[in-house]
mmCIF file of C-alpha atoms in Angstrom:
data_model
loop_
_atom_site.group_PDB
_atom_site.id
_atom_site.type_symbol
_atom_site.label_atom_id
_atom_site.label_comp_id
_atom_site.label_asym_id
_atom_site.label_seq_id
_atom_site.Cartn_x
_atom_site.Cartn_y
_atom_site.Cartn_z
ATOM 1 C CA MET A 1 -4.102 10.108 -8.855
ATOM 2 C CA ARG A 2 -6.583 10.367 -11.753
ATOM 3 C CA LEU A 3 -9.062 13.320 -11.537
ATOM 4 C CA LEU A 4 -12.356 13.015 -13.576
ATOM 5 C CA LYS A 5 -13.369 16.590 -14.814
ATOM 6 C CA LEU A 6 -16.867 16.207 -13.816
ATOM 7 C CA ALA A 7 -19.182 18.317 -11.620
ATOM 8 C CA ILE A 8 -20.885 16.492 -8.949
ATOM 9 C CA LEU A 9 -24.414 17.526 -8.100
ATOM 10 C CA VAL A 10 -25.231 16.949 -4.565
ATOM 11 C CA THR A 11 -28.775 16.595 -3.311
ATOM 12 C CA LEU A 12 -30.211 16.540 0.042
ATOM 13 C CA PHE A 13 -28.723 13.693 2.048
ATOM 14 C CA THR A 14 -27.909 11.908 -1.216
ATOM 15 C CA ILE A 15 -24.624 11.901 -3.200
ATOM 16 C CA CYS A 16 -24.018 10.610 -6.608
ATOM 17 C CA LEU A 17 -20.061 9.849 -6.689
ATOM 18 C CA PHE A 18 -17.778 9.284 -9.377
ATOM 19 C CA PRO A 19 -14.886 6.704 -9.150
ATOM 20 C CA SER A 20 -11.344 8.337 -8.744
ATOM 21 C CA GLY A 21 -8.594 6.043 -9.133
ATOM 22 C CA LEU A 22 -6.910 5.819 -5.860
ATOM 23 C CA GLN A 23 -9.843 5.258 -3.311
ATOM 24 C CA ALA A 24 -8.332 3.124 -0.762
ATOM 25 C CA ARG A 25 -5.083 3.429 1.144
ATOM 26 C CA ARG A 26 -2.899 2.065 3.654
ATOM 27 C CA PHE A 27 0.384 3.165 5.062
ATOM 28 C CA ALA A 28 3.534 1.729 5.961
ATOM 29 C CA ARG A 29 6.653 3.185 7.832
ATOM 30 C CA TRP A 30 10.164 2.147 7.344
ATOM 31 C CA SER A 31 12.523 2.786 10.226
ATOM 32 C CA THR A 32 16.266 2.390 9.285
ATOM 33 C CA SER A 33 19.703 2.708 10.187
ATOM 34 C CA MET A 34 19.533 5.937 8.039
ATOM 35 C CA GLY A 35 16.178 7.512 8.938
ATOM 36 C CA SER A 36 12.586 6.793 8.448
ATOM 37 C CA TRP A 37 9.814 7.359 5.854
ATOM 38 C CA THR A 38 6.166 6.681 5.286
ATOM 39 C CA VAL A 39 4.438 5.262 2.188
ATOM 40 C CA GLU A 40 0.969 5.147 1.104
ATOM 41 C CA LEU A 41 -0.162 1.612 -0.249
ATOM 42 C CA TYR A 42 -2.925 1.115 -3.073
ATOM 43 C CA ASP A 43 -4.651 -1.855 -2.203
ATOM 44 C CA GLU A 44 -7.793 -0.656 -4.157
ATOM 45 C CA LEU A 45 -5.707 -0.883 -7.241
ATOM 46 C CA VAL A 46 -3.399 -3.850 -6.824
ATOM 47 C CA PRO A 47 -4.871 -5.834 -4.083
ATOM 48 C CA ILE A 48 -2.702 -9.077 -4.505
ATOM 49 C CA THR A 49 0.750 -7.031 -4.373
ATOM 50 C CA VAL A 50 -0.427 -4.849 -1.265
ATOM 51 C CA ASN A 51 -1.776 -7.704 0.511
ATOM 52 C CA ASN A 52 1.360 -9.747 0.127
ATOM 53 C CA PHE A 53 3.387 -6.935 1.127
ATOM 54 C CA VAL A 54 1.056 -6.106 4.302
ATOM 55 C CA ASP A 55 1.083 -9.995 5.292
ATOM 56 C CA LEU A 56 4.862 -10.010 5.126
ATOM 57 C CA ALA A 57 5.352 -6.785 6.998
ATOM 58 C CA ASN A 58 2.791 -7.716 9.738
ATOM 59 C CA ALA A 59 4.968 -11.042 10.270
ATOM 60 C CA GLY A 60 7.902 -9.131 10.806
ATOM 61 C CA PHE A 61 9.526 -10.444 7.683
ATOM 62 C CA TYR A 62 11.329 -7.313 6.509
ATOM 63 C CA ASN A 63 12.832 -6.465 10.065
ATOM 64 C CA ASN A 64 16.545 -6.445 10.206
ATOM 65 C CA LEU A 65 17.022 -6.878 6.485
ATOM 66 C CA ILE A 66 19.520 -4.700 4.389
ATOM 67 C CA PHE A 67 19.264 -2.655 1.086
ATOM 68 C CA HIS A 68 21.200 -5.123 -0.766
ATOM 69 C CA ARG A 69 21.293 -3.124 -4.005
ATOM 70 C CA VAL A 70 21.665 0.611 -4.408
ATOM 71 C CA ILE A 71 22.094 2.391 -7.514
ATOM 72 C CA ASP A 72 22.511 6.200 -7.335
ATOM 73 C CA GLY A 73 19.820 8.138 -9.415
ATOM 74 C CA PHE A 74 18.031 4.733 -9.998
ATOM 75 C CA MET A 75 16.769 2.835 -6.945
ATOM 76 C CA ILE A 76 17.276 1.196 -3.814
ATOM 77 C CA GLN A 77 16.357 -2.600 -3.279
ATOM 78 C CA ASP A 78 15.503 -4.586 -0.243
ATOM 79 C CA GLY A 79 13.403 -7.650 0.675
ATOM 80 C CA CYS A 80 15.849 -10.606 0.238
ATOM 81 C CA PRO A 81 16.234 -12.486 3.484
ATOM 82 C CA LEU A 82 19.800 -13.762 2.222
ATOM 83 C CA GLY A 83 21.059 -10.163 1.746
ATOM 84 C CA THR A 84 22.169 -11.036 -1.856
ATOM 85 C CA GLY A 85 19.322 -10.621 -4.250
ATOM 86 C CA TYR A 86 18.568 -14.196 -4.738
ATOM 87 C CA GLY A 87 16.221 -14.895 -1.714
ATOM 88 C CA GLY A 88 12.402 -14.700 -1.308
ATOM 89 C CA PRO A 89 9.545 -15.720 0.970
ATOM 90 C CA GLY A 90 9.305 -19.306 -0.723
ATOM 91 C CA TYR A 91 6.493 -18.328 -3.210
ATOM 92 C CA THR A 92 5.758 -15.816 -6.077
ATOM 93 C CA ILE A 93 2.715 -13.744 -6.757
ATOM 94 C CA THR A 94 0.878 -12.785 -9.974
ATOM 95 C CA ASP A 95 2.171 -9.346 -11.508
ATOM 96 C CA GLU A 96 -0.323 -6.515 -11.084
ATOM 97 C CA PHE A 97 -0.249 -3.414 -13.270
ATOM 98 C CA HIS A 98 -2.712 -0.404 -13.307
ATOM 99 C CA PRO A 99 -2.408 2.418 -15.753
ATOM 100 C CA ASP A 100 -2.666 4.977 -13.022
ATOM 101 C CA LEU A 101 0.389 3.550 -11.347
ATOM 102 C CA VAL A 102 3.620 4.638 -12.986
ATOM 103 C CA HIS A 103 7.214 5.152 -12.460
ATOM 104 C CA ASP A 104 6.766 9.128 -12.803
ATOM 105 C CA GLN A 105 8.931 10.425 -9.790
ATOM 106 C CA ALA A 106 11.284 9.482 -7.075
ATOM 107 C CA GLY A 107 9.739 7.592 -4.249
ATOM 108 C CA ILE A 108 7.889 5.197 -6.207
ATOM 109 C CA LEU A 109 7.350 1.757 -4.475
ATOM 110 C CA ALA A 110 7.242 -1.457 -6.651
ATOM 111 C CA MET A 111 7.943 -5.118 -6.704
ATOM 112 C CA ALA A 112 11.215 -6.339 -7.917
ATOM 113 C CA ARG A 113 11.248 -9.673 -9.934
ATOM 114 C CA THR A 114 13.453 -11.785 -12.228
ATOM 115 C CA SER A 115 13.304 -11.685 -15.982
ATOM 116 C CA ALA A 116 10.392 -14.359 -15.804
ATOM 117 C CA PRO A 117 6.765 -13.020 -15.451
ATOM 118 C CA ASN A 118 4.943 -13.449 -12.239
ATOM 119 C CA SER A 119 8.339 -13.980 -10.316
ATOM 120 C CA ALA A 120 7.800 -11.289 -7.597
ATOM 121 C CA GLY A 121 7.730 -12.396 -3.818
ATOM 122 C CA SER A 122 9.117 -10.125 -1.177
ATOM 123 C CA GLN A 123 11.832 -7.982 -2.943
ATOM 124 C CA TYR A 124 10.662 -4.651 -3.731
ATOM 125 C CA TYR A 125 12.524 -1.391 -4.747
ATOM 126 C CA ILE A 126 11.984 2.524 -4.440
ATOM 127 C CA THR A 127 12.977 4.867 -7.090
ATOM 128 C CA LEU A 128 15.398 7.762 -6.544
ATOM 129 C CA ALA A 129 14.150 9.392 -9.916
ATOM 130 C CA PRO A 130 11.403 8.926 -12.683
ATOM 131 C CA GLN A 131 11.980 5.509 -14.321
ATOM 132 C CA PRO A 132 9.388 5.256 -17.343
ATOM 133 C CA HIS A 133 11.159 2.569 -18.973
ATOM 134 C CA LEU A 134 9.864 0.514 -16.024
ATOM 135 C CA ASN A 135 6.304 0.846 -16.577
ATOM 136 C CA GLY A 136 4.289 -2.038 -17.472
ATOM 137 C CA GLY A 137 7.135 -4.447 -16.409
ATOM 138 C CA TYR A 138 7.176 -4.076 -12.544
ATOM 139 C CA ALA A 139 4.238 -3.725 -10.311
ATOM 140 C CA VAL A 140 3.920 -0.224 -8.901
ATOM 141 C CA PHE A 141 1.762 -0.358 -5.351
ATOM 142 C CA GLY A 142 2.946 2.556 -3.539
ATOM 143 C CA LYS A 143 4.686 6.014 -3.075
ATOM 144 C CA VAL A 144 6.665 7.676 -0.325
ATOM 145 C CA LEU A 145 4.637 10.652 1.158
ATOM 146 C CA GLU A 146 6.834 11.553 4.156
ATOM 147 C CA GLY A 147 10.846 11.248 4.434
ATOM 148 C CA LEU A 148 11.892 11.018 0.849
ATOM 149 C CA GLU A 149 15.057 12.838 1.568
ATOM 150 C CA ASN A 150 15.999 9.947 3.777
ATOM 151 C CA VAL A 151 15.473 7.538 0.708
ATOM 152 C CA LEU A 152 17.638 9.767 -1.552
ATOM 153 C CA GLU A 153 20.251 9.804 0.963
ATOM 154 C CA ILE A 154 20.656 6.050 0.889
ATOM 155 C CA GLY A 155 21.055 6.436 -2.803
ATOM 156 C CA HIS A 156 24.482 8.371 -2.232
ATOM 157 C CA VAL A 157 26.048 5.555 0.063
ATOM 158 C CA PRO A 158 29.243 3.901 -1.300
ATOM 159 C CA VAL A 159 28.619 0.649 -2.888
ATOM 160 C CA ASN A 160 30.736 -2.358 -4.033
ATOM 161 C CA VAL A 161 30.876 -1.483 -7.981
ATOM 162 C CA ALA A 162 30.510 -5.460 -8.702
ATOM 163 C CA ASN A 163 27.042 -5.894 -7.270
ATOM 164 C CA ASN A 164 25.913 -2.438 -5.688
ATOM 165 C CA LYS A 165 25.894 -3.669 -2.367
ATOM 166 C CA PRO A 166 26.504 -0.900 0.138
ATOM 167 C CA LEU A 167 30.036 -1.148 1.803
ATOM 168 C CA THR A 168 28.192 -0.334 5.044
ATOM 169 C CA PRO A 169 24.831 -1.900 5.488
ATOM 170 C CA VAL A 170 21.759 0.015 5.613
ATOM 171 C CA THR A 171 19.558 -1.904 7.748
ATOM 172 C CA ILE A 172 15.792 -1.677 8.260
ATOM 173 C CA ASP A 173 15.199 -1.771 12.039
ATOM 174 C CA THR A 174 11.304 -2.083 11.580
ATOM 175 C CA LEU A 175 8.892 -1.823 8.639
ATOM 176 C CA ARG A 176 5.567 -1.542 10.095
ATOM 177 C CA ILE A 177 1.952 -1.277 8.651
ATOM 178 C CA LEU A 178 0.246 1.847 10.239
ATOM 179 C CA ASP A 179 -2.909 1.454 11.998
ATOM 180 C CA LEU A 180 -4.931 3.615 9.508
ATOM 181 C CA ILE A 181 -6.929 2.583 6.328
ATOM 182 C CA ILE A 182 -8.657 5.102 4.281
ATOM 183 C CA GLY A 183 -11.526 3.716 2.020
ATOM 184 C CA ASP A 184 -13.707 5.468 -0.334
ATOM 185 C CA ILE A 185 -14.103 9.444 -0.352
ATOM 186 C CA PHE A 186 -17.097 10.889 -1.295
ATOM 187 C CA PRO A 187 -17.319 13.085 -3.484
ATOM 188 C CA ALA A 188 -14.162 12.054 -5.321
ATOM 189 C CA ASP A 189 -11.416 14.623 -5.738
ATOM 190 C CA ASN A 190 -13.399 16.698 -8.139
ATOM 191 C CA LEU A 191 -15.358 20.046 -8.300
ATOM 192 C CA VAL A 192 -18.365 19.950 -6.303
ATOM 193 C CA ILE A 193 -21.271 22.039 -7.131
ATOM 194 C CA GLY A 194 -24.235 22.932 -5.145
ATOM 195 C CA ASN A 195 -26.857 25.622 -4.466
ATOM 196 C CA ILE A 196 -27.159 28.190 -1.656
ATOM 197 C CA ASN A 197 -29.158 26.775 1.428
ATOM 198 C CA GLU A 198 -28.762 23.264 -0.026
ATOM 199 C CA SER A 199 -27.595 20.555 2.510
ATOM 200 C CA MET A 200 -24.632 18.619 1.095
ATOM 201 C CA VAL A 201 -22.850 15.450 2.179
ATOM 202 C CA PHE A 202 -19.283 14.693 2.311
ATOM 203 C CA VAL A 203 -17.807 11.097 3.501
ATOM 204 C CA VAL A 204 -14.374 9.728 4.342
ATOM 205 C CA GLU A 205 -14.589 5.987 4.913
ATOM 206 C CA ALA A 206 -11.912 5.143 7.514
ATOM 207 C CA TYR A 207 -10.711 2.343 9.562
ATOM 208 C CA ALA A 208 -8.318 1.719 12.557
ATOM 209 C CA TYR A 209 -8.053 -1.835 14.167
ATOM 210 C CA GLN A 210 -6.565 -0.488 17.587
ATOM 211 C CA SER A 211 -6.399 3.310 17.610
ATOM 212 C CA ALA A 212 -9.189 5.685 18.170
ATOM 213 C CA LEU A 213 -10.090 7.442 14.888
ATOM 214 C CA HIS A 214 -10.749 11.179 14.858
ATOM 215 C CA PHE A 215 -12.164 13.574 12.102
ATOM 216 C CA GLU A 216 -11.441 17.373 11.952
ATOM 217 C CA TRP A 217 -13.660 19.035 9.531
ATOM 218 C CA SER A 218 -13.193 22.524 8.203
ATOM 219 C CA VAL A 219 -14.778 24.979 5.501
ATOM 220 C CA ASP A 220 -12.873 27.932 4.196
ATOM 221 C CA GLY A 221 -9.992 27.311 6.749
ATOM 222 C CA VAL A 222 -12.814 27.603 9.643
ATOM 223 C CA SER A 223 -12.978 24.653 11.997
ATOM 224 C CA GLN A 224 -16.438 23.142 12.324
ATOM 225 C CA GLN A 225 -17.276 22.412 15.809
ATOM 226 C CA ASN A 226 -19.269 19.063 16.903
ATOM 227 C CA ALA A 227 -17.844 17.632 13.459
ATOM 228 C CA ASP A 228 -15.913 14.576 14.391
ATOM 229 C CA SER A 229 -17.580 11.997 12.274
ATOM 230 C CA PHE A 230 -16.802 10.433 8.746
ATOM 231 C CA ILE A 231 -19.766 12.143 7.469
ATOM 232 C CA PHE A 232 -20.089 15.867 7.207
ATOM 233 C CA GLU A 233 -23.213 17.982 6.105
ATOM 234 C CA PRO A 234 -22.484 21.668 5.637
ATOM 235 C CA VAL A 235 -25.298 24.265 4.384
ATOM 236 C CA PHE A 236 -23.594 27.077 2.420
ATOM 237 C CA THR A 237 -25.195 30.372 2.760
ATOM 238 C CA VAL A 238 -22.828 32.316 0.529
ATOM 239 C CA SER A 239 -22.368 31.840 -3.177
ATOM 240 C CA GLY A 240 -19.027 31.708 -4.743
ATOM 241 C CA ASP A 241 -15.915 29.149 -4.396
ATOM 242 C CA HIS A 242 -15.413 27.281 -1.116
ATOM 243 C CA VAL A 243 -13.096 24.508 0.126
ATOM 244 C CA VAL A 244 -14.260 21.619 2.445
ATOM 245 C CA HIS A 245 -11.410 20.066 4.099
ATOM 246 C CA CYS A 246 -11.081 16.802 6.403
ATOM 247 C CA ARG A 247 -8.221 15.704 8.399
ATOM 248 C CA ILE A 248 -8.428 12.102 9.506
ATOM 249 C CA TYR A 249 -5.956 10.722 12.157
ATOM 250 C CA SER A 250 -5.228 7.910 14.560
ATOM 251 C CA THR A 251 -2.396 7.569 16.920
ATOM 252 C CA ASP A 252 -0.151 6.327 13.988
ATOM 253 C CA TRP A 253 -0.976 8.632 11.137
ATOM 254 C CA SER A 254 -3.113 11.370 9.577
ATOM 255 C CA HIS A 255 -4.314 11.952 6.163
ATOM 256 C CA GLU A 256 -6.143 14.782 4.868
ATOM 257 C CA VAL A 257 -8.727 15.394 2.091
ATOM 258 C CA SER A 258 -9.990 18.476 0.402
ATOM 259 C CA TRP A 259 -12.882 19.368 -1.830
ATOM 260 C CA PRO A 260 -13.190 22.582 -3.928
ATOM 261 C CA VAL A 261 -16.872 23.646 -3.900
ATOM 262 C CA GLN A 262 -18.682 25.991 -6.243
ATOM 263 C CA ILE A 263 -21.964 27.431 -4.947
ATOM 264 C CA GLY A 264 -24.529 28.922 -7.133
ATOM 265 C CA THR A 265 -27.800 30.905 -6.493
ATOM 266 C CA VAL A 266 -30.017 28.743 -8.783
ATOM 267 C CA GLY A 267 -30.679 25.177 -9.433
ATOM 268 C CA ILE A 268 -27.781 23.315 -11.423
ATOM 269 C CA GLU A 269 -28.267 20.749 -13.817
ATOM 270 C CA SER A 270 -25.612 18.879 -15.801
ATOM 271 C CA ASP A 271 -25.785 16.048 -18.278
ATOM 272 C CA ALA A 272 -22.496 15.120 -17.080
ATOM 273 C CA VAL A 273 -23.861 14.002 -13.710
ATOM 274 C CA SER A 274 -24.899 10.431 -14.171
ATOM 275 C CA SER A 275 -24.673 7.349 -12.432
ATOM 276 C CA VAL A 276 -25.459 3.707 -12.705
ATOM 277 C CA VAL A 277 -27.610 3.899 -9.775
ATOM 278 C CA SER A 278 -30.004 6.739 -10.604
ATOM 279 C CA SER A 279 -31.867 6.888 -7.447
ATOM 280 C CA LEU A 280 -32.100 5.660 -3.925
ATOM 281 C CA LYS A 281 -35.251 5.753 -1.538
ATOM 282 C CA ILE A 282 -35.662 4.141 1.964
ATOM 283 C CA ALA A 283 -39.293 3.713 3.469
ATOM 284 C CA PRO A 284 -40.521 3.811 6.058
ATOM 285 C CA ASN A 285 -37.717 6.083 7.286
ATOM 286 C CA PRO A 286 -37.449 6.125 10.263
ATOM 287 C CA PHE A 287 -38.296 2.761 11.015
ATOM 288 C CA GLN A 288 -38.544 0.196 13.857
ATOM 289 C CA GLY A 289 -38.942 -3.181 12.449
ATOM 290 C CA THR A 290 -37.964 -3.602 8.605
ATOM 291 C CA THR A 291 -37.612 -0.801 6.017
ATOM 292 C CA THR A 292 -37.350 -1.302 2.242
ATOM 293 C CA ILE A 293 -34.421 0.116 0.204
ATOM 294 C CA SER A 294 -35.431 0.941 -3.332
ATOM 295 C CA TYR A 295 -32.853 1.688 -5.992
ATOM 296 C CA ASP A 296 -33.142 2.380 -9.716
ATOM 297 C CA LEU A 297 -30.492 0.856 -11.874
ATOM 298 C CA LYS A 298 -29.641 2.059 -15.530
ATOM 299 C CA GLN A 299 -28.697 -1.525 -16.586
ATOM 300 C CA ASN A 300 -28.138 -4.905 -15.059
ATOM 301 C CA THR A 301 -25.325 -5.193 -12.819
ATOM 302 C CA PRO A 302 -24.323 -6.711 -9.401
ATOM 303 C CA VAL A 303 -24.895 -4.470 -6.421
ATOM 304 C CA THR A 304 -23.172 -4.107 -3.065
ATOM 305 C CA ILE A 305 -25.396 -2.616 -0.115
ATOM 306 C CA ASN A 306 -23.180 -1.362 2.748
ATOM 307 C CA ILE A 307 -24.716 0.048 6.139
ATOM 308 C CA TYR A 308 -22.463 2.098 8.142
ATOM 309 C CA ASP A 309 -22.818 3.640 11.560
ATOM 310 C CA LEU A 310 -21.956 7.411 12.230
ATOM 311 C CA ARG A 311 -18.496 6.439 13.409
ATOM 312 C CA GLY A 312 -17.828 4.987 9.930
ATOM 313 C CA ARG A 313 -17.964 1.495 10.787
ATOM 314 C CA ARG A 314 -19.527 -0.843 8.271
ATOM 315 C CA ILE A 315 -22.093 -2.958 10.114
ATOM 316 C CA ARG A 316 -23.503 -4.908 7.353
ATOM 317 C CA LYS A 317 -22.681 -5.799 3.681
ATOM 318 C CA GLN A 318 -25.090 -7.299 1.348
ATOM 319 C CA GLN A 319 -24.058 -8.567 -2.146
ATOM 320 C CA ILE A 320 -26.852 -8.817 -4.685
ATOM 321 C CA GLU A 321 -25.878 -10.454 -7.754
ATOM 322 C CA SER A 322 -29.236 -10.728 -9.522
ATOM 323 C CA THR A 323 -30.634 -7.426 -10.365
ATOM 324 C CA LYS A 324 -32.600 -5.873 -13.260
ATOM 325 C CA SER A 325 -32.519 -2.631 -15.212
ATOM 326 C CA GLY A 326 -35.180 -0.354 -13.462
ATOM 327 C CA ILE A 327 -36.471 -0.381 -9.839
ATOM 328 C CA ASN A 328 -34.873 -2.887 -7.410
ATOM 329 C CA GLN A 329 -35.610 -3.482 -3.853
ATOM 330 C CA TRP A 330 -33.762 -5.019 -0.814
ATOM 331 C CA ILE A 331 -35.520 -5.152 2.801
ATOM 332 C CA TRP A 332 -33.410 -4.310 5.823
ATOM 333 C CA ASP A 333 -34.515 -5.978 8.872
ATOM 334 C CA GLY A 334 -32.471 -3.796 10.968
ATOM 335 C CA ARG A 335 -29.803 -6.506 11.772
ATOM 336 C CA ASN A 336 -26.141 -6.413 11.446
ATOM 337 C CA GLY A 337 -23.754 -8.750 9.825
ATOM 338 C CA ALA A 338 -23.613 -10.744 13.154
ATOM 339 C CA ASP A 339 -27.619 -11.004 12.800
ATOM 340 C CA ASN A 340 -28.133 -8.686 15.936
ATOM 341 C CA ARG A 341 -30.438 -6.026 15.990
ATOM 342 C CA VAL A 342 -28.775 -2.682 15.703
ATOM 343 C CA ALA A 343 -29.036 0.082 18.312
ATOM 344 C CA ALA A 344 -31.201 2.914 17.665
ATOM 345 C CA GLY A 345 -29.820 5.973 15.942
ATOM 346 C CA MET A 346 -28.831 7.297 12.539
ATOM 347 C CA TYR A 347 -27.240 5.003 9.746
ATOM 348 C CA LEU A 348 -25.753 5.551 6.198
ATOM 349 C CA ILE A 349 -26.977 3.600 3.229
ATOM 350 C CA GLN A 350 -24.631 2.982 0.380
ATOM 351 C CA ILE A 351 -25.627 1.366 -2.825
ATOM 352 C CA LYS A 352 -22.757 0.535 -4.962
ATOM 353 C CA ALA A 353 -22.597 -0.713 -8.503
ATOM 354 C CA ASP A 354 -20.001 -0.681 -11.276
ATOM 355 C CA GLY A 355 -17.966 1.713 -9.379
ATOM 356 C CA PHE A 356 -20.629 4.447 -8.736
ATOM 357 C CA SER A 357 -22.456 4.825 -5.595
ATOM 358 C CA ARG A 358 -25.229 6.671 -3.923
ATOM 359 C CA PHE A 359 -25.955 7.367 -0.157
ATOM 360 C CA LYS A 360 -28.851 8.135 1.951
ATOM 361 C CA LYS A 361 -29.363 8.236 5.763
ATOM 362 C CA CYS A 362 -31.933 6.311 7.649
ATOM 363 C CA SER A 363 -33.042 6.420 11.260
ATOM 364 C CA VAL A 364 -33.702 3.352 13.491
ATOM 365 C CA TYR A 365 -35.897 3.739 16.678
#
């Protein structure tokens, strides 16, 4: 993951966040005749590729297929319904490349294709070692997180020297998309800087379709009681270096995020801390009928306003294409995306523009 070498100033209930390459992840699990493994999928960076793969997996396309091509030290390949390397789903997709996604280690998941561009469909491969010569030619869209030893073991099976097909079939029993999606993480994976007795905000956006989601927060290894929400607001009373950690889990999978935090004794200012969205205000707050969300833009750019409840569920999304440099306003009528009044309680407002965001809490009564 690309890490931005910037310090982030976090102010009371408002955070300015910087884009960090891999901001959205899904997860997939292979169960095969030679063991299982789990892969993270980068749908934020290569959405066409990942969504195609997810759709095929959810339809059961990959179940009971074989790894039809295995080259020790290079890669293992699957996704052909014929088991020959010449089959596919009946269509092709556009090649997608991202500079942060490269063949730099064993366990990289990428789309296989013919020599023609935009010819990938369902076939994919997993590397058994770094393969930098493939960069820019084949779309990387994931990486093995768990069970890489089983992938590497498949690379050692005896094969037909004429076509690299295993002599004893290696079969995929199931390939399943796990019920956990990690969205934006705020702040990004950077050093966070704050002050003693300053309220700070950390957010992990996560979704599950069927499973209950749980969040476990800790500070310096100490579990925080009553902190089972996608938003965490610690106040540090001791200066120095600290670590904030979050474990998010469903019945299928868990994911962990950590932030290094430096707490000083005086106010901190940094010219490096900047954002397209330079301020965010909500008034009245709390409110009962309507409230005005005011945000200051440094340039004319489209804006997305997301509203979340404190379980991390997005209840409304508002796209605003026409904006201006300076103060802009949007009136929220206290309704969700289904045009129903939201329940009384606390909500989190996100203003997102050009990859940068600000957050602020508001209360409905």
